[in-house]
Amino acid sequence: MPSIFKEGTYDSGSYARTGTLSLNGIQIETPIFMPVGTRGSIKSLTSEDINELGYNLILANTYHLYLKPGKEVFDHFHGLKNFMSYKKALLTDSGGFQVFSLASLFKFEDDGVRFQSHIDGSYHKFTPSSVIDMQRSIGSDIMMVLDDCAPYGSDTKRLELALDRTHRWAKESYEYWMENPNGQNVFPIVQGGVNEALRLKSLETLQKIDFPGIAIGGLSVGEPRPEYIRILECMAPHLDKARPRYLMGVGTVVDILEGVKNGIDMFDCVLPTRNARNGQVFTSKGKINLRNESHRLSESPIDSECSCKVCQTYSLGYIRHLHKVKELTAFSLSTYHNLFFMQSFMEKMRKSIEIGNFRAFYEHWKNLFGS
């Protein structure tokens, strides 16, 4: 199977690199941040907004889309991209993490996990093949395997059990996917908590299988940042150069910096969009709380160095007012700005790697957003 990833430039002082991800004719420059459209929509934005912002790859959630609107709808509309009028690339997770974190009850079985919907308590079951089938219906360009993400703080026995399930299900997923690849790609998910030996064991086991890429799960799930960095650093020298590496659910500026420094190519997180709806925006000077009284009479934009249409049009004082009176427009304007910021931030990071200035870039943004 042809490779979907082409390496670009490496930073001489770290594992940071640029590259190009090719998904069914769509070219995506890496490192990349993917906005999260959990239920088939990036909250408060339209698909036209996403195209305007220049995002060629977004994420949706299999668990939520499986429950509503369901597989039948996606089969009828020939996939989520047609359904939501978004024509670029799509990545979906398997829904396993949401089963463990949202479902009111779940139980592991040999061939999968049985759970109750967090919406109505109805019973369902995910298996390695059923989540691939669901993602086939969604029409994902990149699908995730079903895995077992043990919660932070799990003991060694629980982590080893999670690895056994994760590896077994990954092999089953690969074999099932290979029966009909259909232009879609599947990534396995490295687990192991903050146990270095188990992380390396999981990485080695999964990289022996000919998956198009590799994902890393179970980080940024409550562990202290030094633990997060330690695990990234232990894996970095062992990551396959020929495949894209995706760090799941990571999206703070500082965590992305650490990820890129350690060879990660792909990131996703709800944080930029969720924080925007809660009145926090990201700027060239750091984070701003839009609801602060100090902004009440401000005629300045959110960020004087930002060229997004929000900063070119609206004052900080006006957007603060919208948040204070809970106008829905506040959500869309703040979200648009934050996703413009993330897109620009990643573009500047790629440039810094290309020109050999990543270390200075890393230090500058870490100092700004490190608190």
PDB file of N, CA and C in Angstrom, residues 236-307:
ATOM      1  N   ALA A 236       9.970   9.256  21.374  1.00  0.00           N
ATOM      2  CA  ALA A 236      10.428  10.015  20.204  1.00  0.00           C
ATOM      3  C   ALA A 236      11.487   9.304  19.361  1.00  0.00           C
ATOM      4  N   PRO A 237      12.544   8.733  19.964  1.00  0.00           N
ATOM      5  CA  PRO A 237      13.578   8.106  19.122  1.00  0.00           C
ATOM      6  C   PRO A 237      13.108   6.846  18.403  1.00  0.00           C
ATOM      7  N   HIS A 238      11.972   6.295  18.823  1.00  0.00           N
ATOM      8  CA  HIS A 238      11.514   5.007  18.305  1.00  0.00           C
ATOM      9  C   HIS A 238      10.353   5.123  17.319  1.00  0.00           C
ATOM     10  N   LEU A 239       9.900   6.350  17.072  1.00  0.00           N
ATOM     11  CA  LEU A 239       8.774   6.551  16.150  1.00  0.00           C
ATOM     12  C   LEU A 239       9.221   6.333  14.706  1.00  0.00           C
ATOM     13  N   ASP A 240       8.431   5.568  13.973  1.00  0.00           N
ATOM     14  CA  ASP A 240       8.735   5.274  12.575  1.00  0.00           C
ATOM     15  C   ASP A 240       8.695   6.555  11.742  1.00  0.00           C
ATOM     16  N   LYS A 241       9.793   6.853  11.063  1.00  0.00           N
ATOM     17  CA  LYS A 241       9.880   8.084  10.279  1.00  0.00           C
ATOM     18  C   LYS A 241       8.963   8.074   9.059  1.00  0.00           C
ATOM     19  N   ALA A 242       8.619   6.887   8.589  1.00  0.00           N
ATOM     20  CA  ALA A 242       7.854   6.790   7.334  1.00  0.00           C
ATOM     21  C   ALA A 242       6.365   7.005   7.527  1.00  0.00           C
ATOM     22  N   ARG A 243       5.908   7.068   8.779  1.00  0.00           N
ATOM     23  CA  ARG A 243       4.471   7.173   9.033  1.00  0.00           C
ATOM     24  C   ARG A 243       4.137   8.460   9.790  1.00  0.00           C
ATOM     25  N   PRO A 244       2.950   9.030   9.541  1.00  0.00           N
ATOM     26  CA  PRO A 244       2.507  10.176  10.334  1.00  0.00           C
ATOM     27  C   PRO A 244       2.183   9.742  11.756  1.00  0.00           C
ATOM     28  N   ARG A 245       2.497  10.612  12.708  1.00  0.00           N
ATOM     29  CA  ARG A 245       2.246  10.327  14.130  1.00  0.00           C
ATOM     30  C   ARG A 245       1.187  11.296  14.659  1.00  0.00           C
ATOM     31  N   TYR A 246       0.175  10.761  15.263  1.00  0.00           N
ATOM     32  CA  TYR A 246      -0.995  11.536  15.712  1.00  0.00           C
ATOM     33  C   TYR A 246      -1.120  11.402  17.225  1.00  0.00           C
ATOM     34  N   LEU A 247      -1.063  12.538  17.925  1.00  0.00           N
ATOM     35  CA  LEU A 247      -1.219  12.563  19.381  1.00  0.00           C
ATOM     36  C   LEU A 247      -2.649  12.977  19.700  1.00  0.00           C
ATOM     37  N   MET A 248      -3.427  12.058  20.213  1.00  0.00           N
ATOM     38  CA  MET A 248      -4.873  12.230  20.327  1.00  0.00           C
ATOM     39  C   MET A 248      -5.272  13.140  21.489  1.00  0.00           C
ATOM     40  N   GLY A 249      -6.174  14.077  21.199  1.00  0.00           N
ATOM     41  CA  GLY A 249      -6.793  14.881  22.239  1.00  0.00           C
ATOM     42  C   GLY A 249      -5.904  15.926  22.871  1.00  0.00           C
ATOM     43  N   VAL A 250      -4.847  16.333  22.179  1.00  0.00           N
ATOM     44  CA  VAL A 250      -3.893  17.300  22.731  1.00  0.00           C
ATOM     45  C   VAL A 250      -4.005  18.604  21.955  1.00  0.00           C
ATOM     46  N   GLY A 251      -4.193  19.747  22.671  1.00  0.00           N
ATOM     47  CA  GLY A 251      -4.430  20.974  21.936  1.00  0.00           C
ATOM     48  C   GLY A 251      -4.043  22.268  22.616  1.00  0.00           C
ATOM     49  N   THR A 252      -3.410  22.245  23.806  1.00  0.00           N
ATOM     50  CA  THR A 252      -2.914  23.508  24.344  1.00  0.00           C
ATOM     51  C   THR A 252      -1.657  23.891  23.586  1.00  0.00           C
ATOM     52  N   VAL A 253      -1.374  25.161  23.537  1.00  0.00           N
ATOM     53  CA  VAL A 253      -0.183  25.631  22.827  1.00  0.00           C
ATOM     54  C   VAL A 253       1.074  24.958  23.362  1.00  0.00           C
ATOM     55  N   VAL A 254       1.200  24.896  24.684  1.00  0.00           N
ATOM     56  CA  VAL A 254       2.403  24.317  25.292  1.00  0.00           C
ATOM     57  C   VAL A 254       2.501  22.823  25.013  1.00  0.00           C
ATOM     58  N   ASP A 255       1.383  22.117  25.104  1.00  0.00           N
ATOM     59  CA  ASP A 255       1.417  20.673  24.844  1.00  0.00           C
ATOM     60  C   ASP A 255       1.720  20.370  23.379  1.00  0.00           C
ATOM     61  N   ILE A 256       1.230  21.201  22.477  1.00  0.00           N
ATOM     62  CA  ILE A 256       1.568  21.027  21.058  1.00  0.00           C
ATOM     63  C   ILE A 256       3.054  21.273  20.833  1.00  0.00           C
ATOM     64  N   LEU A 257       3.599  22.306  21.458  1.00  0.00           N
ATOM     65  CA  LEU A 257       5.037  22.570  21.344  1.00  0.00           C
ATOM     66  C   LEU A 257       5.858  21.365  21.774  1.00  0.00           C
ATOM     67  N   GLU A 258       5.484  20.777  22.915  1.00  0.00           N
ATOM     68  CA  GLU A 258       6.215  19.608  23.403  1.00  0.00           C
ATOM     69  C   GLU A 258       6.035  18.424  22.457  1.00  0.00           C
ATOM     70  N   GLY A 259       4.830  18.288  21.908  1.00  0.00           N
ATOM     71  CA  GLY A 259       4.578  17.192  20.982  1.00  0.00           C
ATOM     72  C   GLY A 259       5.408  17.320  19.718  1.00  0.00           C
ATOM     73  N   VAL A 260       5.403  18.497  19.106  1.00  0.00           N
ATOM     74  CA  VAL A 260       6.174  18.712  17.878  1.00  0.00           C
ATOM     75  C   VAL A 260       7.659  18.515  18.142  1.00  0.00           C
ATOM     76  N   LYS A 261       8.125  19.014  19.260  1.00  0.00           N
ATOM     77  CA  LYS A 261       9.538  18.839  19.637  1.00  0.00           C
ATOM     78  C   LYS A 261       9.921  17.365  19.677  1.00  0.00           C
ATOM     79  N   ASN A 262       8.945  16.510  19.989  1.00  0.00           N
ATOM     80  CA  ASN A 262       9.199  15.069  20.103  1.00  0.00           C
ATOM     81  C   ASN A 262       8.635  14.278  18.919  1.00  0.00           C
ATOM     82  N   GLY A 263       8.487  14.945  17.775  1.00  0.00           N
ATOM     83  CA  GLY A 263       8.217  14.239  16.536  1.00  0.00           C
ATOM     84  C   GLY A 263       6.773  14.010  16.169  1.00  0.00           C
ATOM     85  N   ILE A 264       5.823  14.667  16.865  1.00  0.00           N
ATOM     86  CA  ILE A 264       4.402  14.479  16.552  1.00  0.00           C
ATOM     87  C   ILE A 264       4.011  15.353  15.364  1.00  0.00           C
ATOM     88  N   ASP A 265       3.157  14.796  14.502  1.00  0.00           N
ATOM     89  CA  ASP A 265       2.730  15.489  13.282  1.00  0.00           C
ATOM     90  C   ASP A 265       1.293  16.005  13.340  1.00  0.00           C
ATOM     91  N   MET A 266       0.428  15.370  14.155  1.00  0.00           N
ATOM     92  CA  MET A 266      -1.004  15.662  14.112  1.00  0.00           C
ATOM     93  C   MET A 266      -1.560  15.807  15.522  1.00  0.00           C
ATOM     94  N   PHE A 267      -2.418  16.792  15.707  1.00  0.00           N
ATOM     95  CA  PHE A 267      -3.037  17.073  17.003  1.00  0.00           C
ATOM     96  C   PHE A 267      -4.520  17.392  16.803  1.00  0.00           C
ATOM     97  N   ASP A 268      -5.315  17.122  17.831  1.00  0.00           N
ATOM     98  CA  ASP A 268      -6.713  17.565  17.848  1.00  0.00           C
ATOM     99  C   ASP A 268      -7.112  17.861  19.271  1.00  0.00           C
ATOM    100  N   CYS A 269      -8.053  18.762  19.444  1.00  0.00           N
ATOM    101  CA  CYS A 269      -8.555  19.044  20.793  1.00  0.00           C
ATOM    102  C   CYS A 269      -9.768  19.969  20.686  1.00  0.00           C
ATOM    103  N   VAL A 270     -10.695  19.836  21.638  1.00  0.00           N
ATOM    104  CA  VAL A 270     -11.845  20.738  21.694  1.00  0.00           C
ATOM    105  C   VAL A 270     -11.488  22.058  22.373  1.00  0.00           C
ATOM    106  N   LEU A 271     -10.304  22.147  22.964  1.00  0.00           N
ATOM    107  CA  LEU A 271      -9.969  23.283  23.815  1.00  0.00           C
ATOM    108  C   LEU A 271     -10.081  24.647  23.121  1.00  0.00           C
ATOM    109  N   PRO A 272      -9.531  24.844  21.917  1.00  0.00           N
ATOM    110  CA  PRO A 272      -9.663  26.180  21.310  1.00  0.00           C
ATOM    111  C   PRO A 272     -11.107  26.602  21.072  1.00  0.00           C
ATOM    112  N   THR A 273     -11.967  25.649  20.693  1.00  0.00           N
ATOM    113  CA  THR A 273     -13.372  26.000  20.441  1.00  0.00           C
ATOM    114  C   THR A 273     -14.160  26.102  21.748  1.00  0.00           C
ATOM    115  N   ARG A 274     -13.903  25.199  22.686  1.00  0.00           N
ATOM    116  CA  ARG A 274     -14.617  25.250  23.975  1.00  0.00           C
ATOM    117  C   ARG A 274     -14.230  26.504  24.745  1.00  0.00           C
ATOM    118  N   ASN A 275     -12.942  26.813  24.800  1.00  0.00           N
ATOM    119  CA  ASN A 275     -12.507  28.011  25.514  1.00  0.00           C
ATOM    120  C   ASN A 275     -13.088  29.268  24.894  1.00  0.00           C
ATOM    121  N   ALA A 276     -13.177  29.274  23.560  1.00  0.00           N
ATOM    122  CA  ALA A 276     -13.764  30.435  22.879  1.00  0.00           C
ATOM    123  C   ALA A 276     -15.190  30.675  23.339  1.00  0.00           C
ATOM    124  N   ARG A 277     -15.960  29.608  23.454  1.00  0.00           N
ATOM    125  CA  ARG A 277     -17.358  29.751  23.882  1.00  0.00           C
ATOM    126  C   ARG A 277     -17.453  30.205  25.342  1.00  0.00           C
ATOM    127  N   ASN A 278     -16.386  29.938  26.094  1.00  0.00           N
ATOM    128  CA  ASN A 278     -16.356  30.359  27.494  1.00  0.00           C
ATOM    129  C   ASN A 278     -15.640  31.696  27.689  1.00  0.00           C
ATOM    130  N   GLY A 279     -15.345  32.369  26.558  1.00  0.00           N
ATOM    131  CA  GLY A 279     -14.811  33.726  26.654  1.00  0.00           C
ATOM    132  C   GLY A 279     -13.307  33.841  26.724  1.00  0.00           C
ATOM    133  N   GLN A 280     -12.588  32.765  26.449  1.00  0.00           N
ATOM    134  CA  GLN A 280     -11.123  32.863  26.439  1.00  0.00           C
ATOM    135  C   GLN A 280     -10.608  32.742  25.006  1.00  0.00           C
ATOM    136  N   VAL A 281      -9.792  33.694  24.589  1.00  0.00           N
ATOM    137  CA  VAL A 281      -9.222  33.655  23.247  1.00  0.00           C
ATOM    138  C   VAL A 281      -7.701  33.677  23.329  1.00  0.00           C
ATOM    139  N   PHE A 282      -7.074  33.193  22.256  1.00  0.00           N
ATOM    140  CA  PHE A 282      -5.622  33.115  22.172  1.00  0.00           C
ATOM    141  C   PHE A 282      -5.126  34.240  21.267  1.00  0.00           C
ATOM    142  N   THR A 283      -4.039  34.880  21.671  1.00  0.00           N
ATOM    143  CA  THR A 283      -3.509  35.999  20.903  1.00  0.00           C
ATOM    144  C   THR A 283      -1.984  35.945  20.855  1.00  0.00           C
ATOM    145  N   SER A 284      -1.408  36.856  20.076  1.00  0.00           N
ATOM    146  CA  SER A 284       0.048  36.959  19.965  1.00  0.00           C
ATOM    147  C   SER A 284       0.687  37.419  21.270  1.00  0.00           C
ATOM    148  N   LYS A 285      -0.148  37.872  22.223  1.00  0.00           N
ATOM    149  CA  LYS A 285       0.357  38.311  23.538  1.00  0.00           C
ATOM    150  C   LYS A 285      -0.003  37.322  24.645  1.00  0.00           C
ATOM    151  N   GLY A 286      -0.644  36.219  24.291  1.00  0.00           N
ATOM    152  CA  GLY A 286      -1.075  35.247  25.286  1.00  0.00           C
ATOM    153  C   GLY A 286      -2.585  35.105  25.312  1.00  0.00           C
ATOM    154  N   LYS A 287      -3.104  34.542  26.404  1.00  0.00           N
ATOM    155  CA  LYS A 287      -4.548  34.313  26.523  1.00  0.00           C
ATOM    156  C   LYS A 287      -5.257  35.556  27.064  1.00  0.00           C
ATOM    157  N   ILE A 288      -6.471  35.776  26.582  1.00  0.00           N
ATOM    158  CA  ILE A 288      -7.285  36.909  27.038  1.00  0.00           C
ATOM    159  C   ILE A 288      -8.645  36.390  27.480  1.00  0.00           C
ATOM    160  N   ASN A 289      -9.112  36.894  28.619  1.00  0.00           N
ATOM    161  CA  ASN A 289     -10.477  36.618  29.066  1.00  0.00           C
ATOM    162  C   ASN A 289     -11.362  37.751  28.575  1.00  0.00           C
ATOM    163  N   LEU A 290     -12.232  37.432  27.621  1.00  0.00           N
ATOM    164  CA  LEU A 290     -13.054  38.458  26.982  1.00  0.00           C
ATOM    165  C   LEU A 290     -14.046  39.106  27.935  1.00  0.00           C
ATOM    166  N   ARG A 291     -14.354  38.470  29.030  1.00  0.00           N
ATOM    167  CA  ARG A 291     -15.389  38.990  29.928  1.00  0.00           C
ATOM    168  C   ARG A 291     -14.836  39.976  30.959  1.00  0.00           C
ATOM    169  N   ASN A 292     -13.537  40.182  30.954  1.00  0.00           N
ATOM    170  CA  ASN A 292     -12.946  41.090  31.936  1.00  0.00           C
ATOM    171  C   ASN A 292     -13.490  42.508  31.790  1.00  0.00           C
ATOM    172  N   GLU A 293     -13.706  43.140  32.928  1.00  0.00           N
ATOM    173  CA  GLU A 293     -14.224  44.506  32.966  1.00  0.00           C
ATOM    174  C   GLU A 293     -13.305  45.477  32.225  1.00  0.00           C
ATOM    175  N   SER A 294     -12.013  45.188  32.242  1.00  0.00           N
ATOM    176  CA  SER A 294     -11.037  46.096  31.620  1.00  0.00           C
ATOM    177  C   SER A 294     -11.249  46.256  30.113  1.00  0.00           C
ATOM    178  N   HIS A 295     -12.001  45.345  29.510  1.00  0.00           N
ATOM    179  CA  HIS A 295     -12.228  45.413  28.060  1.00  0.00           C
ATOM    180  C   HIS A 295     -13.520  46.157  27.697  1.00  0.00           C
ATOM    181  N   ARG A 296     -14.259  46.648  28.691  1.00  0.00           N
ATOM    182  CA  ARG A 296     -15.610  47.160  28.446  1.00  0.00           C
ATOM    183  C   ARG A 296     -15.621  48.303  27.433  1.00  0.00           C
ATOM    184  N   LEU A 297     -14.645  49.172  27.473  1.00  0.00           N
ATOM    185  CA  LEU A 297     -14.612  50.328  26.579  1.00  0.00           C
ATOM    186  C   LEU A 297     -13.526  50.209  25.511  1.00  0.00           C
ATOM    187  N   SER A 298     -12.990  49.015  25.357  1.00  0.00           N
ATOM    188  CA  SER A 298     -11.884  48.849  24.410  1.00  0.00           C
ATOM    189  C   SER A 298     -12.371  48.921  22.959  1.00  0.00           C
ATOM    190  N   GLU A 299     -11.734  49.772  22.192  1.00  0.00           N
ATOM    191  CA  GLU A 299     -12.021  49.888  20.767  1.00  0.00           C
ATOM    192  C   GLU A 299     -11.034  49.068  19.936  1.00  0.00           C
ATOM    193  N   SER A 300     -10.088  48.417  20.597  1.00  0.00           N
ATOM    194  CA  SER A 300      -9.074  47.616  19.910  1.00  0.00           C
ATOM    195  C   SER A 300      -9.650  46.267  19.520  1.00  0.00           C
ATOM    196  N   PRO A 301      -9.028  45.602  18.565  1.00  0.00           N
ATOM    197  CA  PRO A 301      -9.444  44.228  18.245  1.00  0.00           C
ATOM    198  C   PRO A 301      -8.966  43.259  19.315  1.00  0.00           C
ATOM    199  N   ILE A 302      -9.398  42.022  19.229  1.00  0.00           N
ATOM    200  CA  ILE A 302      -8.896  40.993  20.144  1.00  0.00           C
ATOM    201  C   ILE A 302      -7.377  40.955  20.108  1.00  0.00           C
ATOM    202  N   ASP A 303      -6.819  40.994  18.890  1.00  0.00           N
ATOM    203  CA  ASP A 303      -5.370  40.919  18.707  1.00  0.00           C
ATOM    204  C   ASP A 303      -4.991  41.831  17.546  1.00  0.00           C
ATOM    205  N   SER A 304      -4.239  42.878  17.849  1.00  0.00           N
ATOM    206  CA  SER A 304      -3.876  43.850  16.815  1.00  0.00           C
ATOM    207  C   SER A 304      -2.974  43.249  15.735  1.00  0.00           C
ATOM    208  N   GLU A 305      -2.344  42.097  16.025  1.00  0.00           N
ATOM    209  CA  GLU A 305      -1.475  41.448  15.042  1.00  0.00           C
ATOM    210  C   GLU A 305      -2.200  40.366  14.242  1.00  0.00           C
ATOM    211  N   CYS A 306      -3.485  40.179  14.518  1.00  0.00           N
ATOM    212  CA  CYS A 306      -4.249  39.118  13.855  1.00  0.00           C
ATOM    213  C   CYS A 306      -4.979  39.672  12.632  1.00  0.00           C
ATOM    214  N   SER A 307      -4.926  38.923  11.542  1.00  0.00           N
ATOM    215  CA  SER A 307      -5.573  39.376  10.303  1.00  0.00           C
ATOM    216  C   SER A 307      -6.905  38.677  10.044  1.00  0.00           C
TER     217      SER A 307
END
